[in-house]
Amino acid sequence: MAATDTEILARLRLINTDGIGPVTFYKLLKTCRSAENALRSLPPKFHPAPLAAAEREISLARAKGIKILAFDNPEYPQKLRELEDAPPFLYVKGRTDILNRSPAVSVVGARNASINGRKLASRIAYDLTGAGVLIVSGMARGIDTAAHKGAMFALNRTGSTVAVLGTGIDIAYPAENQKLCEQIAGQGAVISEFPLGTEPSAGNFPRRNRIVSALTDGTLVVEASLHSGSLITARLALEQGRDVFAVPGFPTDERSAGPNKLIKDGAFLVENAEDILNVLSADTCRKIPRTPRPVQTDLFVKPLDKESKTADIPDTASPDRETDILSLLTPAGVYVDELIRVSGLDSAAVSLRLLELEMEGRIERQVGNKVALIK
């Protein structure tokens, strides 16, 4: 059953409340049966976003031709819904019908990509689109831009592609991609989980990357350094059960270090689109269907305690969580399981913060599921 307008407003207020992320959002809905109940039951330390702000958000989105898809909207992409921290809302400009298209491949790589790297990314995207594969990327400079353009040039310049932003959907980043953003919305879709007007922020892009990988059946990396966001996207793809593809490069080029390492670790070596199509074809024959997270069937079944006017609210999203995680890390390395246990945060919250720190170049991964501060 679709949520009412009142419930949608309450959900917008809830997810935009400081200290509440997607994981806590879903826990609150499950416990309280609705966002309206959750808002009434929040502890005093939480300050819900104003109702007027939520109303303005919906009004502004309508004026700009932007759809706001709630997680239980039939048009919301099923692959994304499977994530524990799936965005409660997805802002979409363009076609919503392609968001559930399969097969799909995300293409990521260096912003300072070489000419050959950009050409190859564009060619592979062009050929995959012509073969019926949807291309997803992050609309960054370099490889992302080349992949989007290659996809749109296919099929007599009518090819579709999906751009996932790390900003509000009404803000093109980088600014020079404003026209590209409009073109993508005309032929495919531009999407974001962030509220309108959200400016670029370093912490937003690791969050964006989980969507890039989750929307697809596999991620292709074309040129990337060892500490780039592209390798984070590849790692997320593996965690989500997706394939990882990589284009090998010359050993002395720093931009080849990431793809070459991925190949050493077992990623599929790719020289052209056919290499990817062969893997996707094999996957179709052998892949076990994914079991989706049952967001529409178990969120609203647990009643409130009749003897209590408030629900038992899971306090998993302290505003100080970033400082807490940092204070637990050392140059010698700490096990991720230990971080989860000591911090009191759930695994999704810890994983997201670690991704942000890794993207910022402040931590490094070690063998045995450990992370360490970079000296």
Protein backbone atom coordinates (compact mmCIF):
# COMPACT_ATOMS: atom_id res chain seq x y z
CA MET A 1 0.00 0.00 0.00
CA ALA A 2 1.41 3.39 -0.98
CA ALA A 3 2.23 5.81 1.82
CA THR A 4 -0.10 8.77 2.35
CA ASP A 5 1.04 12.33 1.71
CA THR A 6 1.15 12.91 5.46
CA GLU A 7 3.37 9.86 5.96
CA ILE A 8 5.70 10.95 3.14
CA LEU A 9 6.12 14.34 4.82
CA ALA A 10 6.84 12.61 8.13
CA ARG A 11 9.41 10.36 6.48
CA LEU A 12 11.16 13.36 4.95
CA ARG A 13 11.30 15.02 8.35
CA LEU A 14 12.62 11.82 9.96
CA ILE A 15 15.44 11.11 7.50
CA ASN A 16 16.51 14.77 7.58
CA THR A 17 16.75 14.77 11.37
CA ASP A 18 20.36 15.15 12.56
CA GLY A 19 21.69 11.83 13.90
CA ILE A 20 19.31 9.61 11.93
CA GLY A 21 20.64 7.76 8.90
CA PRO A 22 19.01 5.13 6.67
CA VAL A 23 19.66 2.16 8.98
CA THR A 24 18.18 3.90 12.02
CA PHE A 25 15.34 5.23 9.85
CA TYR A 26 14.24 1.69 8.94
CA LYS A 27 14.59 0.48 12.53
CA LEU A 28 12.37 3.31 13.69
CA LEU A 29 9.73 2.53 11.07
CA LYS A 30 9.73 -1.13 12.02
CA THR A 31 9.45 -0.36 15.71
CA CYS A 32 6.91 2.46 15.48
CA ARG A 33 4.90 1.30 12.44
CA SER A 34 5.05 4.74 10.80
CA ALA A 35 7.24 7.81 10.52
CA GLU A 36 4.53 9.86 12.22
CA ASN A 37 4.72 7.63 15.29
CA ALA A 38 8.52 7.67 15.15
CA LEU A 39 8.65 11.47 15.21
CA ARG A 40 6.42 11.55 18.27
CA SER A 41 8.58 8.95 19.99
CA LEU A 42 12.03 10.42 19.39
CA PRO A 43 14.13 11.11 22.52
CA PRO A 44 14.56 14.80 23.43
CA LYS A 45 18.10 14.96 22.03
CA PHE A 46 16.73 14.56 18.50
CA HIS A 47 15.25 17.61 16.81
CA PRO A 48 13.04 16.61 13.85
CA ALA A 49 13.34 18.59 10.64
CA PRO A 50 10.51 21.17 10.39
CA LEU A 51 7.30 20.26 8.63
CA ALA A 52 7.55 23.44 6.57
CA ALA A 53 10.94 22.34 5.23
CA ALA A 54 9.51 18.99 4.09
CA GLU A 55 6.58 20.74 2.42
CA ARG A 56 8.96 23.10 0.61
CA GLU A 57 11.05 20.15 -0.55
CA ILE A 58 8.09 18.46 -2.21
CA SER A 59 6.82 21.70 -3.71
CA LEU A 60 10.23 22.61 -5.11
CA ALA A 61 10.73 19.14 -6.56
CA ARG A 62 7.40 19.30 -8.36
CA ALA A 63 8.24 22.74 -9.76
CA LYS A 64 11.54 21.42 -11.14
CA GLY A 65 10.08 18.23 -12.60
CA ILE A 66 11.85 16.01 -10.06
CA LYS A 67 10.25 12.84 -8.73
CA ILE A 68 10.80 11.84 -5.11
CA LEU A 69 10.52 8.05 -4.85
CA ALA A 70 9.99 6.56 -1.40
CA PHE A 71 11.61 3.17 -0.76
CA ASP A 72 8.24 1.40 -1.05
CA ASN A 73 7.26 3.13 -4.30
CA PRO A 74 6.90 0.54 -7.13
CA GLU A 75 9.24 2.65 -9.30
CA TYR A 76 12.03 2.54 -6.70
CA PRO A 77 14.84 0.29 -8.02
CA GLN A 78 14.63 -3.22 -6.58
CA LYS A 79 18.41 -3.76 -6.60
CA LEU A 80 18.87 -0.69 -4.44
CA ARG A 81 16.07 -1.74 -2.09
CA GLU A 82 18.11 -4.82 -1.15
CA LEU A 83 20.66 -2.71 0.74
CA GLU A 84 20.38 -2.52 4.50
CA ASP A 85 21.04 1.22 4.21
CA ALA A 86 18.99 1.82 1.06
CA PRO A 87 18.12 5.50 0.66
CA PRO A 88 14.64 6.10 2.14
CA PHE A 89 14.07 8.54 -0.72
CA LEU A 90 15.49 8.73 -4.21
CA TYR A 91 15.29 11.98 -6.18
CA VAL A 92 14.93 11.31 -9.90
CA LYS A 93 15.06 13.62 -12.89
CA GLY A 94 14.30 11.82 -16.13
CA ARG A 95 13.06 8.29 -16.73
CA THR A 96 12.19 6.11 -13.77
CA ASP A 97 11.41 3.09 -15.97
CA ILE A 98 15.11 2.37 -16.61
CA LEU A 99 16.10 2.20 -12.93
CA ASN A 100 15.15 -1.47 -12.74
CA ARG A 101 16.72 -2.39 -16.07
CA SER A 102 18.97 -5.43 -16.18
CA PRO A 103 21.67 -6.16 -17.12
CA ALA A 104 23.39 -3.00 -15.98
CA VAL A 105 27.07 -2.16 -15.48
CA SER A 106 28.63 0.73 -13.57
CA VAL A 107 31.75 2.33 -15.05
CA VAL A 108 34.09 4.22 -12.72
CA GLY A 109 37.65 5.48 -12.79
CA ALA A 110 40.11 8.31 -12.49
CA ARG A 111 39.06 11.94 -12.76
CA ASN A 112 42.46 12.78 -14.26
CA ALA A 113 42.11 9.97 -16.77
CA SER A 114 44.37 9.62 -19.79
CA ILE A 115 43.08 10.20 -23.30
CA ASN A 116 43.30 6.47 -24.02
CA GLY A 117 41.47 5.67 -20.80
CA ARG A 118 38.62 8.03 -21.63
CA LYS A 119 38.39 6.69 -25.18
CA LEU A 120 38.25 3.09 -24.00
CA ALA A 121 35.64 3.83 -21.32
CA SER A 122 33.51 5.62 -23.89
CA ARG A 123 33.86 2.80 -26.42
CA ILE A 124 32.99 0.08 -23.92
CA ALA A 125 29.97 2.06 -22.72
CA TYR A 126 28.90 2.61 -26.33
CA ASP A 127 29.15 -1.09 -27.20
CA LEU A 128 27.47 -2.26 -23.99
CA THR A 129 24.57 0.15 -24.51
CA GLY A 130 24.17 -1.13 -28.05
CA ALA A 131 23.96 -4.65 -26.64
CA GLY A 132 21.17 -3.68 -24.25
CA VAL A 133 23.23 -3.05 -21.09
CA LEU A 134 22.43 0.02 -19.00
CA ILE A 135 25.45 2.15 -18.04
CA VAL A 136 25.55 3.73 -14.58
CA SER A 137 28.21 6.15 -13.34
CA GLY A 138 28.79 9.13 -11.06
CA MET A 139 29.08 12.03 -13.54
CA ALA A 140 32.55 12.95 -12.27
CA ARG A 141 35.28 14.24 -14.56
CA GLY A 142 37.31 11.77 -16.58
CA ILE A 143 36.12 8.18 -16.86
CA ASP A 144 32.59 8.82 -15.54
CA THR A 145 31.94 11.56 -18.07
CA ALA A 146 33.38 9.48 -20.91
CA ALA A 147 31.18 6.51 -20.02
CA HIS A 148 28.00 8.62 -19.90
CA LYS A 149 28.80 10.21 -23.25
CA GLY A 150 29.59 6.88 -24.88
CA ALA A 151 26.29 5.42 -23.69
CA MET A 152 24.26 8.38 -24.96
CA PHE A 153 26.02 8.31 -28.34
CA ALA A 154 24.95 4.67 -28.88
CA LEU A 155 21.75 3.60 -30.63
CA ASN A 156 21.88 6.54 -33.01
CA ARG A 157 22.48 8.94 -30.12
CA THR A 158 19.43 7.78 -28.16
CA GLY A 159 21.23 5.60 -25.61
CA SER A 160 20.18 5.76 -21.96
CA THR A 161 22.44 6.12 -18.95
CA VAL A 162 22.01 6.78 -15.22
CA ALA A 163 24.06 9.37 -13.32
CA VAL A 164 24.22 9.09 -9.53
CA LEU A 165 25.09 12.38 -7.84
CA GLY A 166 26.85 13.09 -4.56
CA THR A 167 24.99 16.41 -4.36
CA GLY A 168 21.38 17.48 -4.49
CA ILE A 169 19.89 16.57 -7.85
CA ASP A 170 19.54 20.27 -8.68
CA ILE A 171 23.29 20.90 -8.35
CA ALA A 172 25.60 19.68 -11.11
CA TYR A 173 29.06 18.72 -9.89
CA PRO A 174 31.51 19.45 -11.37
CA ALA A 175 29.90 22.63 -12.67
CA GLU A 176 31.14 22.07 -16.21
CA ASN A 177 28.92 18.99 -16.40
CA GLN A 178 25.71 21.04 -16.14
CA LYS A 179 24.89 20.49 -19.81
CA LEU A 180 25.79 16.81 -19.57
CA CYS A 181 23.47 16.48 -16.59
CA GLU A 182 20.61 17.92 -18.61
CA GLN A 183 21.37 15.60 -21.52
CA ILE A 184 21.42 12.55 -19.27
CA ALA A 185 18.07 13.53 -17.75
CA GLY A 186 16.66 13.82 -21.27
CA GLN A 187 17.82 10.38 -22.41
CA GLY A 188 18.07 8.51 -19.13
CA ALA A 189 17.97 9.51 -15.48
CA VAL A 190 19.87 11.60 -12.96
CA ILE A 191 19.36 10.44 -9.38
CA SER A 192 20.44 11.36 -5.86
CA GLU A 193 19.57 10.43 -2.29
CA PHE A 194 20.44 13.90 -1.01
CA PRO A 195 17.90 16.71 -0.43
CA LEU A 196 17.62 19.50 -2.97
CA GLY A 197 20.31 22.13 -2.60
CA THR A 198 22.88 19.77 -1.02
CA GLU A 199 26.33 21.09 -1.92
CA PRO A 200 29.37 18.88 -2.66
CA SER A 201 30.88 17.35 0.48
CA ALA A 202 33.67 14.78 0.81
CA GLY A 203 31.51 12.51 2.95
CA ASN A 204 28.73 12.36 0.37
CA PHE A 205 30.70 10.62 -2.37
CA PRO A 206 31.42 7.32 -0.58
CA ARG A 207 27.68 7.18 0.16
CA ARG A 208 26.99 7.85 -3.52
CA ASN A 209 29.31 5.01 -4.53
CA ARG A 210 27.23 2.33 -2.81
CA ILE A 211 24.30 3.33 -5.01
CA VAL A 212 26.42 3.28 -8.17
CA SER A 213 27.46 -0.32 -7.49
CA ALA A 214 24.12 -1.53 -6.12
CA LEU A 215 22.11 -0.48 -9.18
CA THR A 216 24.13 -2.77 -11.42
CA ASP A 217 25.19 -6.36 -11.99
CA GLY A 218 28.87 -5.47 -12.11
CA THR A 219 31.36 -2.60 -11.82
CA LEU A 220 34.08 -1.80 -14.36
CA VAL A 221 37.15 0.13 -13.19
CA VAL A 222 39.13 2.01 -15.86
CA GLU A 223 42.23 3.74 -14.44
CA ALA A 224 42.33 4.37 -10.70
CA SER A 225 44.95 4.89 -8.03
CA LEU A 226 45.16 2.52 -5.09
CA HIS A 227 43.40 4.96 -2.75
CA SER A 228 40.73 6.22 -5.11
CA GLY A 229 36.99 6.21 -4.67
CA SER A 230 36.76 3.86 -7.63
CA LEU A 231 38.36 1.06 -5.61
CA ILE A 232 35.90 1.76 -2.82
CA THR A 233 33.11 1.31 -5.36
CA ALA A 234 34.68 -1.98 -6.46
CA ARG A 235 34.89 -3.17 -2.86
CA LEU A 236 31.24 -2.25 -2.31
CA ALA A 237 30.31 -4.16 -5.46
CA LEU A 238 31.99 -7.27 -4.08
CA GLU A 239 30.22 -6.87 -0.73
CA GLN A 240 26.91 -6.57 -2.60
CA GLY A 241 27.57 -9.77 -4.56
CA ARG A 242 28.27 -8.04 -7.88
CA ASP A 243 30.97 -8.80 -10.43
CA VAL A 244 34.07 -6.61 -10.66
CA PHE A 245 35.81 -5.89 -13.97
CA ALA A 246 39.06 -4.02 -14.53
CA VAL A 247 41.04 -2.74 -17.51
CA PRO A 248 44.77 -3.52 -17.09
CA GLY A 249 47.28 -0.72 -17.50
CA PHE A 250 50.98 -0.01 -17.78
CA PRO A 251 52.66 -0.88 -14.44
CA THR A 252 54.48 2.44 -13.97
CA ASP A 253 51.33 4.55 -14.42
CA GLU A 254 49.80 5.36 -11.03
CA ARG A 255 46.36 5.21 -12.64
CA SER A 256 46.98 1.55 -13.48
CA ALA A 257 47.72 0.52 -9.90
CA GLY A 258 44.07 0.15 -8.89
CA PRO A 259 42.82 -1.94 -11.83
CA ASN A 260 45.98 -4.08 -11.85
CA LYS A 261 45.54 -4.87 -8.16
CA LEU A 262 41.89 -5.75 -8.70
CA ILE A 263 42.88 -8.18 -11.44
CA LYS A 264 45.50 -9.76 -9.17
CA ASP A 265 42.79 -10.15 -6.53
CA GLY A 266 40.45 -11.92 -8.95
CA ALA A 267 38.59 -9.25 -10.90
CA PHE A 268 37.69 -10.04 -14.52
CA LEU A 269 40.28 -8.65 -16.94
CA VAL A 270 38.55 -6.50 -19.57
CA GLU A 271 39.85 -5.30 -22.91
CA ASN A 272 36.52 -4.67 -24.61
CA ALA A 273 32.77 -4.87 -24.12
CA GLU A 274 32.66 -8.49 -25.26
CA ASP A 275 34.67 -9.54 -22.20
CA ILE A 276 31.93 -8.11 -19.97
CA LEU A 277 29.07 -9.48 -22.06
CA ASN A 278 30.54 -12.98 -21.81
CA VAL A 279 30.55 -12.79 -18.00
CA LEU A 280 27.04 -11.34 -17.83
CA SER A 281 25.80 -14.09 -20.14
CA ALA A 282 27.36 -16.74 -17.92
CA ASP A 283 25.89 -15.08 -14.84
CA THR A 284 22.42 -15.28 -16.35
CA CYS A 285 22.79 -19.03 -16.63
CA ARG A 286 24.25 -19.70 -13.18
CA LYS A 287 23.24 -16.86 -10.89
CA ILE A 288 21.04 -17.66 -7.90
CA PRO A 289 18.27 -15.05 -7.63
CA ARG A 290 18.90 -12.48 -4.92
CA THR A 291 16.58 -12.40 -1.95
CA PRO A 292 15.32 -8.83 -1.59
CA ARG A 293 15.09 -7.08 1.75
CA PRO A 294 11.36 -7.32 2.57
CA VAL A 295 10.82 -3.63 3.11
CA GLN A 296 7.14 -3.70 2.19
CA THR A 297 6.12 -6.62 4.36
CA ASP A 298 7.75 -6.27 7.76
CA LEU A 299 8.16 -2.58 8.49
CA PHE A 300 4.75 -1.91 9.95
CA VAL A 301 3.78 -5.17 11.62
CA LYS A 302 5.11 -4.66 15.15
CA PRO A 303 2.54 -2.75 17.25
CA LEU A 304 3.39 -0.20 19.85
CA ASP A 305 3.30 -1.25 23.47
CA LYS A 306 -0.26 -0.46 24.54
CA GLU A 307 0.93 0.40 28.03
CA SER A 308 3.45 2.93 26.79
CA LYS A 309 3.00 6.09 24.75
CA THR A 310 6.54 5.89 23.37
CA ALA A 311 8.35 3.20 21.49
CA ASP A 312 11.71 1.71 22.40
CA ILE A 313 13.85 3.80 20.06
CA PRO A 314 17.16 2.24 18.99
CA ASP A 315 19.84 4.80 19.76
CA THR A 316 22.35 3.84 17.06
CA ALA A 317 23.03 7.19 15.45
CA SER A 318 24.73 9.53 17.89
CA PRO A 319 25.72 12.86 16.37
CA ASP A 320 29.21 12.21 17.80
CA ARG A 321 29.66 8.86 16.01
CA GLU A 322 32.45 10.16 13.73
CA THR A 323 34.59 11.27 16.68
CA ASP A 324 33.90 8.01 18.48
CA ILE A 325 35.17 5.90 15.58
CA LEU A 326 38.26 8.06 15.08
CA SER A 327 39.14 7.83 18.76
CA LEU A 328 39.17 4.03 18.53
CA LEU A 329 41.55 3.82 15.59
CA THR A 330 45.33 3.43 15.88
CA PRO A 331 48.26 3.24 13.43
CA ALA A 332 48.77 -0.38 14.53
CA GLY A 333 45.33 -1.38 13.29
CA VAL A 334 42.00 -2.36 14.88
CA TYR A 335 39.65 -5.16 13.91
CA VAL A 336 36.38 -3.92 12.38
CA ASP A 337 34.40 -6.31 14.59
CA GLU A 338 36.04 -4.71 17.62
CA LEU A 339 35.07 -1.23 16.40
CA ILE A 340 31.45 -2.34 16.11
CA ARG A 341 31.49 -3.89 19.59
CA VAL A 342 33.21 -1.02 21.41
CA SER A 343 31.46 1.86 19.61
CA GLY A 344 27.98 0.42 20.08
CA LEU A 345 27.14 1.33 16.47
CA ASP A 346 25.67 -1.12 13.98
CA SER A 347 27.87 -2.59 11.26
CA ALA A 348 26.36 -0.41 8.51
CA ALA A 349 27.13 2.83 10.40
CA VAL A 350 30.71 1.72 11.12
CA SER A 351 31.27 0.58 7.53
CA LEU A 352 30.00 3.88 6.12
CA ARG A 353 32.24 5.96 8.40
CA LEU A 354 35.26 3.81 7.54
CA LEU A 355 34.53 4.30 3.85
CA GLU A 356 34.44 8.06 4.37
CA LEU A 357 37.77 7.97 6.21
CA GLU A 358 39.29 5.77 3.54
CA MET A 359 38.08 8.13 0.81
CA GLU A 360 39.70 11.02 2.71
CA GLY A 361 43.00 9.10 2.84
CA ARG A 362 43.02 8.93 6.63
CA ILE A 363 42.91 5.15 7.07
CA GLU A 364 44.12 2.06 5.24
CA ARG A 365 42.78 -1.48 5.10
CA GLN A 366 44.90 -4.31 6.51
CA VAL A 367 44.68 -8.06 6.17
CA GLY A 368 42.33 -9.86 8.54
CA ASN A 369 39.56 -7.23 8.31
CA LYS A 370 41.57 -4.58 10.18
CA VAL A 371 41.82 -0.84 9.58
CA ALA A 372 44.59 1.51 10.66
CA LEU A 373 45.21 5.23 10.83
CA ILE A 374 47.64 6.49 8.22
CA LYS A 375 50.58 8.12 10.01
